[in-house]
Amino acid sequence: MMRFSAEDLLSALLEAAPRPTVQAPRDARGLYGLVDHHGDLRYIGSTSSTEQTFYERIHQRHRTGSEGMSHYFSAMYNTGRMWRDRTDALTKADGDIAKALRNEFVVDHCRAVWLPLPDTADIARLEAEVLSLAPDHAIAWNRRRMQAYDEPVDLVEDTLRRLGWGAREKAAIERQRLRFLSAMVGSVAAPAPKPAFMRQANVTPFPEGPFRFFALDVETANNDRGSICQIGVACVRPDNSIETWVTYVDPQVDRWVFTYLHGISARTVQGAPTFAEVLPVLRDALNGATVYQHSGFDRSAVAAACGNCGLPVPLWDWRDSVHVARAAWPELRGNGGHGLASLKQHLGLMFEHHDAGEDARAAAEVVLRAEGVQPPRTQIPVQAGRVTIADEEDFDLIEGSGAAVAIVHEPLAAPMRSDAILRQHTGRHIGTTEITQGNIDNNHIYLRSFFEKFPADAIGGSNRASAAQREIAVDCGGGTVVMTDLDGQKKFFRKRGWIREFFERHGVRAGDMVTVEEVAPYSYRVALQRRLT
């Protein structure tokens, strides 16, 4: 009898190239994974029933099934204009249109992977073994451990253009969007548990106004939107200068999923104030003011954090800078979109993505650029606990409950490029590798030509179950350091989630080169060398 290794099956799922759901086999069963609109594997399951094929399970059940059931595409994209309450008979007509849009959105923008297995295999047992080994990010949808997404507005617009819907259908899905927002606010603002006892904490003082408007951004520890671990607020003065307030927040959680993305961990926030201690400062500062967010995530995160600690949701005048950008630069529709990474390249913005202070300032600059204003770059945030001071900088350092926020006053000269900063602290060059389209599609960097230069005790086997005992630290820019070992068979970094962000941040194209430097024992830095054209 053929034997299957759970480790090998998991590796195959993680390495498989995602394909459209409609291509799922109609005559095979086995293990499969669902891939979200970002290209990330988020759910692992199986066709445990002998009567169900990959096509029936993936393309029909998960995509078109009821959102309240175990149909995960339906559940995770039950949001915005694709939202419906299947139990509400009064809104059934609008809800059916929203559901039809959701079904088509999944066809356009989501994917799946699958591993056919013989009917003689104990598929249910293999699924359980694979799930026990799977990394958290690959099973974030399993058992509803992740909330539904905010509406991917630009991608929904792409699907609507393909469908060619008219005014009647568009009016219906807009009504559903408004109902969704009402339901979301209502569920968070419902009678809450008694507020927890609040210890005394020194929260970083907020800058004194007057201010025209604010932009707010948060980072979270895990898939719970209320697990806020950093808050940044960009404060725009009447002369359009920007002063940025940043604080770490202790989310008081055990699970940290996104440290690889933003570099914040439990150790980083040790001694920082809790959200319940930070909120009164923000509530007073932003009361009655216009507060921009870039997409709807930040507002929902604040609402979720309030719900977690039993506090009322602040009634700020929220605006979305994505809508501002969409009106100002319509040419980006279908050509990169209106996310911060795309706007950074289009507008020439200078910021480090996935830092709350930097992203908040970028959102404020987007609004100012849309107004036709070129904001003075006299103040930028530096991450708490990571303050690096150049020789001639003039800075103010504010201490607060274990977290430090520096507001740095830059000279009027153009900011130094990140690659110039890297050259100030050159390490020992160990190799250069060319990026292929396969690297970009699958989020990895080949290290074959210089793999022997890495320490042997940091090199493991071909799957996560045989990882090395020792890890290396990889500085990939943007203030993020990733801990990973190396896959000795495929000869690349085992952890790869950060590579997609690195490629997107730098706009990497096939033919570009990546250099690897050793900056200390077991510590490395990767940097981009642009292909000459």
Short mmCIF file of C-alpha atoms in Angstrom, two decimals:
data_model
loop_
_atom_site.label_atom_id
_atom_site.label_comp_id
_atom_site.label_asym_id
_atom_site.label_seq_id
_atom_site.Cartn_x
_atom_site.Cartn_y
_atom_site.Cartn_z
CA MET A 1 0.00 0.00 0.00
CA MET A 2 1.32 3.43 -0.93
CA ARG A 3 2.39 5.48 2.10
CA PHE A 4 2.17 9.25 2.28
CA SER A 5 4.21 11.54 4.52
CA ALA A 6 2.30 14.46 6.06
CA GLU A 7 5.50 16.52 5.89
CA ASP A 8 5.85 15.93 2.16
CA LEU A 9 2.17 16.60 1.51
CA LEU A 10 2.35 19.89 3.41
CA SER A 11 5.46 20.95 1.51
CA ALA A 12 3.75 20.10 -1.78
CA LEU A 13 0.74 22.24 -0.87
CA LEU A 14 2.91 25.16 0.20
CA GLU A 15 5.02 24.97 -2.97
CA ALA A 16 2.21 24.33 -5.48
CA ALA A 17 1.45 27.02 -8.07
CA PRO A 18 -2.05 28.47 -7.42
CA ARG A 19 -4.58 27.99 -10.23
CA PRO A 20 -8.11 29.30 -10.94
CA THR A 21 -10.81 27.46 -9.02
CA VAL A 22 -12.63 26.50 -12.23
CA GLN A 23 -9.62 24.36 -13.19
CA ALA A 24 -10.02 22.12 -10.14
CA PRO A 25 -10.24 18.48 -11.31
CA ARG A 26 -13.74 17.02 -11.72
CA ASP A 27 -12.57 13.43 -11.31
CA ALA A 28 -10.12 13.49 -8.38
CA ARG A 29 -10.08 13.76 -4.60
CA GLY A 30 -7.44 14.54 -1.99
CA LEU A 31 -6.02 17.54 -0.14
CA TYR A 32 -6.41 21.13 -1.28
CA GLY A 33 -5.73 24.71 -0.24
CA LEU A 34 -7.55 28.01 -0.82
CA VAL A 35 -5.52 31.05 -1.87
CA ASP A 36 -6.72 34.60 -1.16
CA HIS A 37 -6.67 37.66 -3.43
CA HIS A 38 -3.17 38.52 -2.16
CA GLY A 39 -1.86 35.17 -3.42
CA ASP A 40 -1.46 33.72 0.10
CA LEU A 41 -2.49 30.18 1.07
CA ARG A 42 -5.06 30.61 3.87
CA TYR A 43 -7.01 27.35 4.21
CA ILE A 44 -6.16 23.64 3.97
CA GLY A 45 -8.90 21.04 3.64
CA SER A 46 -9.79 17.75 1.99
CA THR A 47 -12.49 16.07 -0.07
CA SER A 48 -13.14 13.57 2.67
CA SER A 49 -16.43 12.46 1.13
CA THR A 50 -16.07 9.80 -1.56
CA GLU A 51 -18.86 11.51 -3.50
CA GLN A 52 -17.14 14.91 -3.73
CA THR A 53 -14.42 15.97 -6.19
CA PHE A 54 -12.02 18.90 -6.06
CA TYR A 55 -14.23 20.86 -8.47
CA GLU A 56 -17.36 20.33 -6.40
CA ARG A 57 -15.65 21.21 -3.14
CA ILE A 58 -13.57 24.19 -4.28
CA HIS A 59 -15.36 25.82 -7.21
CA GLN A 60 -18.91 25.10 -6.13
CA ARG A 61 -19.09 24.76 -2.34
CA HIS A 62 -16.35 27.13 -1.13
CA ARG A 63 -17.06 29.71 -3.83
CA THR A 64 -20.84 29.67 -4.18
CA GLY A 65 -22.01 28.14 -0.91
CA SER A 66 -23.71 30.02 1.91
CA GLU A 67 -21.39 32.36 3.79
CA GLY A 68 -22.60 31.17 7.19
CA MET A 69 -21.49 27.59 6.52
CA SER A 70 -18.02 26.05 6.11
CA HIS A 71 -17.65 27.58 2.65
CA TYR A 72 -14.60 29.71 3.13
CA PHE A 73 -14.41 31.84 -0.02
CA SER A 74 -18.04 32.80 0.65
CA ALA A 75 -17.34 33.52 4.31
CA MET A 76 -14.08 35.46 3.93
CA TYR A 77 -15.37 37.73 1.15
CA ASN A 78 -18.78 38.39 2.68
CA THR A 79 -17.88 42.07 2.90
CA GLY A 80 -18.69 45.49 1.44
CA ARG A 81 -20.62 45.31 -1.84
CA MET A 82 -20.35 41.50 -1.78
CA TRP A 83 -22.10 41.18 1.62
CA ARG A 84 -25.47 39.62 2.32
CA ASP A 85 -27.42 38.37 5.31
CA ARG A 86 -28.98 35.17 3.99
CA THR A 87 -31.46 35.12 6.91
CA ASP A 88 -32.95 38.52 6.02
CA ALA A 89 -35.89 37.95 3.68
CA LEU A 90 -36.47 41.70 3.25
CA THR A 91 -33.08 42.23 1.57
CA LYS A 92 -33.00 38.96 -0.38
CA ALA A 93 -33.13 40.56 -3.84
CA ASP A 94 -30.18 42.87 -3.14
CA GLY A 95 -28.36 40.12 -1.25
CA ASP A 96 -28.60 37.69 -4.15
CA ILE A 97 -26.99 40.27 -6.45
CA ALA A 98 -24.20 40.86 -3.92
CA LYS A 99 -23.63 37.10 -3.66
CA ALA A 100 -23.45 36.81 -7.46
CA LEU A 101 -20.78 39.53 -7.46
CA ARG A 102 -18.85 37.65 -4.76
CA ASN A 103 -18.95 34.44 -6.78
CA GLU A 104 -17.50 36.22 -9.82
CA PHE A 105 -14.90 38.03 -7.69
CA VAL A 106 -13.54 34.69 -6.49
CA VAL A 107 -13.33 33.46 -10.08
CA ASP A 108 -11.33 36.55 -11.05
CA HIS A 109 -9.04 37.09 -8.08
CA CYS A 110 -8.77 33.97 -5.89
CA ARG A 111 -7.01 30.69 -6.54
CA ALA A 112 -6.57 27.17 -5.18
CA VAL A 113 -4.03 24.33 -5.04
CA TRP A 114 -4.73 20.61 -4.90
CA LEU A 115 -3.02 17.26 -4.41
CA PRO A 116 -4.89 14.27 -5.89
CA LEU A 117 -4.74 11.12 -3.73
CA PRO A 118 -6.01 7.60 -4.42
CA ASP A 119 -9.37 6.63 -2.97
CA THR A 120 -7.57 3.98 -0.91
CA ALA A 121 -5.73 6.66 1.07
CA ASP A 122 -7.04 7.69 4.49
CA ILE A 123 -7.60 11.27 3.37
CA ALA A 124 -9.24 12.45 6.61
CA ARG A 125 -6.27 11.20 8.68
CA LEU A 126 -3.74 12.78 6.32
CA GLU A 127 -5.63 16.07 6.48
CA ALA A 128 -5.46 16.06 10.30
CA GLU A 129 -1.72 15.30 10.23
CA VAL A 130 -1.04 18.05 7.69
CA LEU A 131 -3.07 20.58 9.71
CA SER A 132 -1.07 19.73 12.83
CA LEU A 133 2.15 20.68 10.99
CA ALA A 134 0.88 23.66 8.97
CA PRO A 135 2.14 27.17 9.79
CA ASP A 136 -0.46 29.56 11.18
CA HIS A 137 -0.58 31.78 8.12
CA ALA A 138 -1.51 28.82 5.87
CA ILE A 139 -4.54 27.86 7.99
CA ALA A 140 -5.67 31.32 9.06
CA TRP A 141 -9.18 30.62 7.69
CA ASN A 142 -9.54 27.20 9.31
CA ARG A 143 -12.07 27.30 12.14
CA ARG A 144 -12.71 30.98 11.42
CA ARG A 145 -9.50 32.17 13.12
CA MET A 146 -9.45 35.19 10.82
CA GLN A 147 -12.11 37.83 10.20
CA ALA A 148 -13.55 38.50 6.76
CA TYR A 149 -11.52 40.86 4.60
CA ASP A 150 -12.29 44.49 4.00
CA GLU A 151 -13.63 44.90 0.49
CA PRO A 152 -10.74 44.89 -2.05
CA VAL A 153 -12.31 47.88 -3.80
CA ASP A 154 -10.09 48.07 -6.90
CA LEU A 155 -10.40 44.34 -7.57
CA VAL A 156 -14.17 44.46 -7.16
CA GLU A 157 -14.22 47.31 -9.68
CA ASP A 158 -12.26 45.11 -12.10
CA THR A 159 -14.87 42.38 -11.78
CA LEU A 160 -17.73 44.86 -12.23
CA ARG A 161 -16.15 46.15 -15.45
CA ARG A 162 -15.95 42.59 -16.75
CA LEU A 163 -19.58 41.90 -15.82
CA GLY A 164 -20.80 45.15 -17.37
CA TRP A 165 -23.55 45.56 -14.79
CA GLY A 166 -26.01 48.43 -15.07
CA ALA A 167 -27.46 50.98 -12.69
CA ARG A 168 -29.95 48.58 -11.07
CA GLU A 169 -27.34 46.04 -9.99
CA LYS A 170 -24.88 48.73 -8.88
CA ALA A 171 -27.56 50.40 -6.76
CA ALA A 172 -28.32 47.03 -5.13
CA ILE A 173 -24.73 46.29 -4.17
CA GLU A 174 -24.26 49.84 -2.88
CA ARG A 175 -27.25 49.30 -0.57
CA GLN A 176 -25.61 46.08 0.58
CA ARG A 177 -22.36 47.95 1.31
CA LEU A 178 -24.23 50.41 3.53
CA ARG A 179 -26.03 47.56 5.29
CA PHE A 180 -22.69 45.85 5.86
CA LEU A 181 -21.21 48.98 7.44
CA SER A 182 -24.26 49.35 9.66
CA ALA A 183 -24.08 45.71 10.72
CA MET A 184 -20.35 45.94 11.44
CA VAL A 185 -20.68 49.06 13.59
CA GLY A 186 -23.76 47.67 15.29
CA SER A 187 -22.06 44.41 16.22
CA VAL A 188 -19.08 46.23 17.71
CA ALA A 189 -21.11 48.91 19.46
CA ALA A 190 -23.54 46.40 21.01
CA PRO A 191 -23.70 46.21 24.80
CA ALA A 192 -20.15 45.49 25.82
CA PRO A 193 -18.66 43.75 28.83
CA LYS A 194 -17.64 45.82 31.80
CA PRO A 195 -14.36 47.68 31.10
CA ALA A 196 -11.32 46.05 32.59
CA PHE A 197 -9.41 47.73 35.39
CA MET A 198 -6.97 50.24 33.89
CA ARG A 199 -3.51 50.50 35.38
CA GLN A 200 -1.70 53.81 35.33
CA ALA A 201 0.49 54.27 32.27
CA ASN A 202 2.48 57.08 30.76
CA VAL A 203 1.24 57.47 27.19
CA THR A 204 3.31 59.56 24.80
CA PRO A 205 1.88 63.11 24.77
CA PHE A 206 0.03 64.03 21.60
CA PRO A 207 1.30 67.05 19.60
CA GLU A 208 -0.53 70.32 20.17
CA GLY A 209 -2.58 71.75 17.29
CA PRO A 210 -4.11 73.34 15.43
CA PHE A 211 -4.35 70.69 12.73
CA ARG A 212 -6.33 70.57 9.47
CA PHE A 213 -6.82 66.81 9.49
CA PHE A 214 -5.25 63.54 10.63
CA ALA A 215 -4.35 60.21 9.05
CA LEU A 216 -4.25 57.09 11.23
CA ASP A 217 -2.69 53.68 10.67
CA VAL A 218 -2.34 50.60 12.87
CA GLU A 219 -0.35 47.37 12.85
CA THR A 220 -1.74 44.20 14.42
CA ALA A 221 -0.10 41.23 16.10
CA ASN A 222 -2.31 38.57 14.49
CA ASN A 223 -5.49 38.01 12.49
CA ASP A 224 -7.66 39.48 15.25
CA ARG A 225 -8.14 43.06 14.10
CA GLY A 226 -8.31 44.16 17.71
CA SER A 227 -4.73 42.97 18.38
CA ILE A 228 -3.28 46.43 17.70
CA CYS A 229 0.44 46.58 18.50
CA GLN A 230 1.35 49.97 16.98
CA ILE A 231 -0.58 53.15 16.19
CA GLY A 232 0.63 56.04 14.06
CA VAL A 233 -1.14 59.36 13.52
CA ALA A 234 0.00 61.93 10.97
CA CYS A 235 -1.08 65.41 12.07
CA VAL A 236 -1.36 67.94 9.21
CA ARG A 237 -0.96 71.57 10.26
CA PRO A 238 -2.53 74.58 8.48
CA ASP A 239 0.76 75.14 6.59
CA ASN A 240 0.53 71.50 5.38
CA SER A 241 3.56 70.36 7.36
CA ILE A 242 3.16 66.93 8.96
CA GLU A 243 4.01 65.97 12.51
CA THR A 244 3.76 62.26 13.30
CA TRP A 245 2.81 60.67 16.61
CA VAL A 246 3.65 56.98 17.08
CA THR A 247 3.28 54.58 19.96
CA TYR A 248 3.67 50.88 20.48
CA VAL A 249 0.67 49.16 22.08
CA ASP A 250 0.71 45.99 24.17
CA PRO A 251 -2.12 43.88 22.67
CA GLN A 252 -1.80 41.35 25.52
CA VAL A 253 -1.91 38.34 23.18
CA ASP A 254 0.07 35.12 22.97
CA ARG A 255 -0.05 34.67 19.18
CA TRP A 256 2.16 36.89 17.01
CA VAL A 257 1.59 36.14 13.33
CA PHE A 258 2.75 39.31 11.56
CA THR A 259 6.12 39.94 13.20
CA TYR A 260 7.78 38.90 9.92
CA LEU A 261 5.93 41.78 8.21
CA HIS A 262 6.36 44.70 10.61
CA GLY A 263 9.14 43.50 12.92
CA ILE A 264 7.10 44.04 16.10
CA SER A 265 7.06 41.25 18.69
CA ALA A 266 6.05 40.67 22.31
CA ARG A 267 9.51 41.81 23.35
CA THR A 268 9.11 45.06 21.36
CA VAL A 269 5.92 46.08 23.19
CA GLN A 270 7.07 45.05 26.67
CA GLY A 271 6.20 47.97 28.96
CA ALA A 272 4.15 49.77 26.29
CA PRO A 273 0.63 50.99 27.18
CA THR A 274 -2.43 48.89 26.37
CA PHE A 275 -5.05 50.04 23.87
CA ALA A 276 -7.39 50.96 26.74
CA GLU A 277 -4.67 53.29 28.04
CA VAL A 278 -3.91 54.85 24.66
CA LEU A 279 -7.51 55.43 23.55
CA PRO A 280 -8.29 58.38 25.90
CA VAL A 281 -5.34 60.31 24.43
CA LEU A 282 -6.53 59.64 20.89
CA ARG A 283 -10.17 60.29 21.73
CA ASP A 284 -9.38 63.76 23.04
CA ALA A 285 -6.96 64.62 20.24
CA LEU A 286 -9.14 63.47 17.33
CA ASN A 287 -12.55 64.44 18.68
CA GLY A 288 -14.50 66.27 15.98
CA ALA A 289 -11.63 66.05 13.48
CA THR A 290 -11.38 64.46 10.04
CA VAL A 291 -9.42 61.21 10.26
CA TYR A 292 -8.19 59.51 7.09
CA GLN A 293 -7.41 55.81 6.78
CA HIS A 294 -6.04 54.06 3.70
CA SER A 295 -8.78 51.43 3.18
CA GLY A 296 -11.28 50.41 5.84
CA PHE A 297 -8.99 48.23 7.93
CA ASP A 298 -7.86 50.81 10.48
CA ARG A 299 -11.36 51.94 11.43
CA SER A 300 -12.48 48.33 11.87
CA ALA A 301 -9.34 47.56 13.91
CA VAL A 302 -10.04 50.44 16.29
CA ALA A 303 -13.65 49.28 16.62
CA ALA A 304 -12.54 45.69 17.28
CA ALA A 305 -9.98 46.80 19.88
CA CYS A 306 -12.69 48.84 21.62
CA GLY A 307 -14.92 45.78 21.65
CA ASN A 308 -12.13 43.64 23.11
CA CYS A 309 -11.71 45.92 26.11
CA GLY A 310 -15.33 46.98 26.56
CA LEU A 311 -14.95 50.62 25.53
CA PRO A 312 -17.31 52.65 23.32
CA VAL A 313 -16.15 53.19 19.74
CA PRO A 314 -15.04 56.82 19.16
CA LEU A 315 -17.25 58.73 16.72
CA TRP A 316 -14.53 60.27 14.56
CA ASP A 317 -15.19 61.68 11.09
CA TRP A 318 -13.56 58.84 9.16
CA ARG A 319 -12.56 59.33 5.53
CA ASP A 320 -10.80 56.92 3.16
CA SER A 321 -7.70 58.14 1.32
CA VAL A 322 -8.15 55.27 -1.17
CA HIS A 323 -11.28 57.05 -2.42
CA VAL A 324 -9.33 60.30 -2.62
CA ALA A 325 -6.58 58.61 -4.63
CA ARG A 326 -9.06 56.89 -6.92
CA ALA A 327 -10.62 60.24 -7.84
CA ALA A 328 -7.27 61.99 -8.26
CA TRP A 329 -5.43 59.30 -10.26
CA PRO A 330 -8.01 57.21 -12.16
CA GLU A 331 -5.28 55.99 -14.51
CA LEU A 332 -4.10 53.60 -11.77
CA ARG A 333 -7.27 51.49 -12.00
CA GLY A 334 -6.15 48.13 -13.30
CA ASN A 335 -2.60 49.46 -13.49
CA GLY A 336 -1.21 48.88 -10.03
CA GLY A 337 -4.26 50.05 -8.12
CA HIS A 338 -4.47 52.64 -5.34
CA GLY A 339 -2.73 50.82 -2.49
CA LEU A 340 0.12 52.56 -0.71
CA ALA A 341 2.76 50.46 -2.48
CA SER A 342 1.43 51.51 -5.90
CA LEU A 343 1.00 55.17 -4.88
CA LYS A 344 4.52 55.18 -3.45
CA GLN A 345 5.90 54.41 -6.89
CA HIS A 346 3.46 56.61 -8.82
CA LEU A 347 3.84 59.70 -6.64
CA GLY A 348 7.46 59.23 -5.58
CA LEU A 349 6.57 59.01 -1.90
CA MET A 350 9.37 58.18 0.56
CA PHE A 351 8.25 55.89 3.37
CA GLU A 352 8.79 52.43 4.82
CA HIS A 353 5.69 50.26 4.45
CA HIS A 354 4.27 48.39 7.50
CA ASP A 355 5.36 50.98 10.04
CA ALA A 356 2.25 52.67 11.45
CA GLY A 357 3.82 56.13 11.62
CA GLU A 358 5.27 55.89 8.11
CA ASP A 359 2.04 54.56 6.60
CA ALA A 360 -0.05 57.22 8.35
CA ARG A 361 2.22 59.95 7.00
CA ALA A 362 2.02 58.41 3.51
CA ALA A 363 -1.80 58.47 3.66
CA ALA A 364 -1.69 62.15 4.69
CA GLU A 365 0.69 62.93 1.82
CA VAL A 366 -1.67 61.19 -0.61
CA VAL A 367 -4.47 63.53 0.50
CA LEU A 368 -2.21 66.59 0.19
CA ARG A 369 -0.98 65.55 -3.25
CA ALA A 370 -4.60 65.10 -4.34
CA GLU A 371 -5.25 68.65 -3.15
CA GLY A 372 -2.34 69.81 -5.29
CA VAL A 373 -0.11 70.44 -2.29
CA GLN A 374 3.52 69.29 -2.03
CA PRO A 375 3.89 68.84 1.76
CA PRO A 376 7.09 70.11 3.40
CA ARG A 377 9.18 67.11 4.55
CA THR A 378 10.39 68.60 7.79
CA GLN A 379 9.28 65.87 10.17
CA ILE A 380 9.32 62.11 9.85
CA PRO A 381 8.71 59.41 12.45
CA VAL A 382 11.32 56.99 13.70
CA GLN A 383 10.10 53.74 15.17
CA ALA A 384 9.97 53.54 18.90
CA GLY A 385 12.86 51.57 20.27
CA ARG A 386 14.79 51.76 16.98
CA VAL A 387 15.98 55.35 16.93
CA THR A 388 19.08 55.94 14.81
CA ILE A 389 20.47 59.48 14.93
CA ALA A 390 22.66 60.84 12.17
CA ASP A 391 25.48 63.23 13.01
CA GLU A 392 23.76 66.48 12.06
CA GLU A 393 20.11 65.76 12.88
CA ASP A 394 18.14 67.95 15.25
CA PHE A 395 15.68 65.77 17.14
CA ASP A 396 13.22 65.68 20.01
CA LEU A 397 12.95 62.46 21.96
CA ILE A 398 9.82 61.76 23.98
CA GLU A 399 9.86 58.93 26.50
CA GLY A 400 6.73 57.13 27.56
CA SER A 401 6.15 53.87 29.47
CA GLY A 402 8.91 51.88 27.89
CA ALA A 403 8.41 53.27 24.40
CA ALA A 404 10.26 56.13 22.79
CA VAL A 405 9.08 58.30 19.93
CA ALA A 406 11.47 60.58 18.13
CA ILE A 407 10.26 63.40 15.91
CA VAL A 408 13.20 64.13 13.64
CA HIS A 409 13.58 67.51 11.97
CA GLU A 410 15.27 66.88 8.64
CA PRO A 411 17.29 69.39 6.65
CA LEU A 412 15.58 70.61 3.48
CA ALA A 413 17.89 68.56 1.29
CA ALA A 414 16.33 65.53 -0.40
CA PRO A 415 16.06 62.46 1.86
CA MET A 416 18.85 59.92 1.47
CA ARG A 417 17.92 56.87 -0.56
CA SER A 418 17.78 53.57 1.31
CA ASP A 419 20.50 52.05 -0.88
CA ALA A 420 22.82 54.93 0.06
CA ILE A 421 22.14 54.28 3.73
CA LEU A 422 22.99 50.60 3.21
CA ARG A 423 26.37 51.54 1.74
CA GLN A 424 27.22 53.43 4.95
CA HIS A 425 27.23 50.11 6.82
CA THR A 426 28.65 47.65 4.31
CA GLY A 427 28.93 44.02 5.36
CA ARG A 428 30.89 41.19 3.80
CA HIS A 429 29.47 40.44 0.38
CA ILE A 430 28.81 36.71 0.06
CA GLY A 431 26.87 36.51 -3.20
CA THR A 432 24.61 37.99 -5.86
CA THR A 433 21.68 36.20 -7.50
CA GLU A 434 19.47 37.08 -10.46
CA ILE A 435 15.73 37.21 -9.85
CA THR A 436 13.63 35.16 -12.25
CA GLN A 437 9.91 35.43 -12.95
CA GLY A 438 9.54 32.11 -11.13
CA ASN A 439 11.10 33.71 -8.04
CA ILE A 440 8.59 36.56 -8.22
CA ASP A 441 5.60 34.25 -8.77
CA ASN A 442 6.55 31.91 -5.92
CA ASN A 443 8.18 34.31 -3.43
CA HIS A 444 11.67 32.86 -3.15
CA ILE A 445 15.28 33.85 -3.85
CA TYR A 446 17.75 31.29 -5.17
CA LEU A 447 20.98 31.11 -3.16
CA ARG A 448 22.51 28.18 -5.08
CA SER A 449 25.66 29.87 -6.37
CA PHE A 450 26.88 30.78 -2.86
CA PHE A 451 24.86 28.48 -0.59
CA GLU A 452 28.00 26.94 0.92
CA LYS A 453 28.86 30.30 2.50
CA PHE A 454 25.99 30.02 4.98
CA PRO A 455 26.64 28.24 8.33
CA ALA A 456 26.00 24.51 8.14
CA ASP A 457 23.96 24.41 11.36
CA ALA A 458 21.41 26.85 9.85
CA ILE A 459 20.69 24.52 6.90
CA GLY A 460 17.81 22.10 7.31
CA GLY A 461 15.92 19.53 5.25
CA SER A 462 13.33 19.89 2.50
CA ASN A 463 10.33 20.70 4.71
CA ARG A 464 9.46 22.56 7.90
CA ALA A 465 9.44 19.37 9.93
CA SER A 466 13.17 19.01 9.29
CA ALA A 467 14.15 22.63 9.92
CA ALA A 468 17.63 23.40 11.22
CA GLN A 469 18.15 23.95 14.94
CA ARG A 470 19.83 27.31 14.31
CA GLU A 471 18.27 30.27 12.49
CA ILE A 472 19.82 33.26 10.77
CA ALA A 473 18.61 36.87 10.94
CA VAL A 474 17.81 38.45 7.58
CA ASP A 475 17.51 42.27 7.36
CA CYS A 476 15.34 42.90 4.31
CA GLY A 477 14.97 46.66 4.75
CA GLY A 478 12.06 48.68 6.03
CA GLY A 479 13.08 48.03 9.64
CA THR A 480 12.10 44.36 9.32
CA VAL A 481 14.37 41.50 10.42
CA VAL A 482 13.24 37.94 9.70
CA MET A 483 14.43 34.84 11.56
CA THR A 484 14.64 31.79 9.31
CA ASP A 485 16.72 28.73 8.52
CA LEU A 486 17.64 27.57 5.01
CA ASP A 487 16.13 24.80 2.89
CA GLY A 488 19.10 22.59 2.05
CA GLN A 489 17.38 20.88 -0.88
CA LYS A 490 15.87 23.87 -2.66
CA LYS A 491 18.68 26.17 -1.50
CA PHE A 492 16.66 29.21 -0.50
CA PHE A 493 15.35 30.91 2.67
CA ARG A 494 12.71 28.63 4.22
CA LYS A 495 10.42 31.43 5.42
CA ARG A 496 9.20 33.30 2.38
CA GLY A 497 6.30 35.53 3.43
CA TRP A 498 8.63 38.53 3.75
CA ILE A 499 9.99 38.04 0.22
CA ARG A 500 6.72 39.00 -1.45
CA GLU A 501 6.67 42.25 0.54
CA PHE A 502 10.34 42.84 -0.37
CA PHE A 503 9.59 42.30 -4.07
CA GLU A 504 6.53 44.59 -3.94
CA ARG A 505 8.29 47.31 -1.95
CA HIS A 506 11.11 47.52 -4.49
CA GLY A 507 9.04 46.80 -7.60
CA VAL A 508 11.34 43.89 -8.43
CA ARG A 509 11.32 42.67 -12.04
CA ALA A 510 12.79 39.57 -13.65
CA GLY A 511 16.45 40.23 -14.36
CA ASP A 512 17.03 42.40 -11.27
CA MET A 513 19.79 41.26 -8.93
CA VAL A 514 19.70 40.70 -5.17
CA THR A 515 22.89 40.88 -3.14
CA VAL A 516 23.41 39.12 0.19
CA GLU A 517 25.85 40.46 2.77
CA GLU A 518 26.98 39.01 6.07
CA VAL A 519 26.87 41.83 8.62
CA ALA A 520 27.64 39.67 11.68
CA PRO A 521 27.76 35.96 12.52
CA TYR A 522 24.35 34.46 11.62
CA SER A 523 23.14 37.90 10.52
CA TYR A 524 22.61 38.90 6.88
CA ARG A 525 21.23 41.72 4.79
CA VAL A 526 19.55 41.47 1.36
CA ALA A 527 19.45 44.44 -1.01
CA LEU A 528 18.24 45.06 -4.54
CA GLN A 529 20.42 45.93 -7.51
CA ARG A 530 18.21 47.24 -10.30
CA ARG A 531 18.62 45.72 -13.75
CA LEU A 532 20.26 48.18 -16.14
CA THR A 533 18.08 49.05 -19.13
#
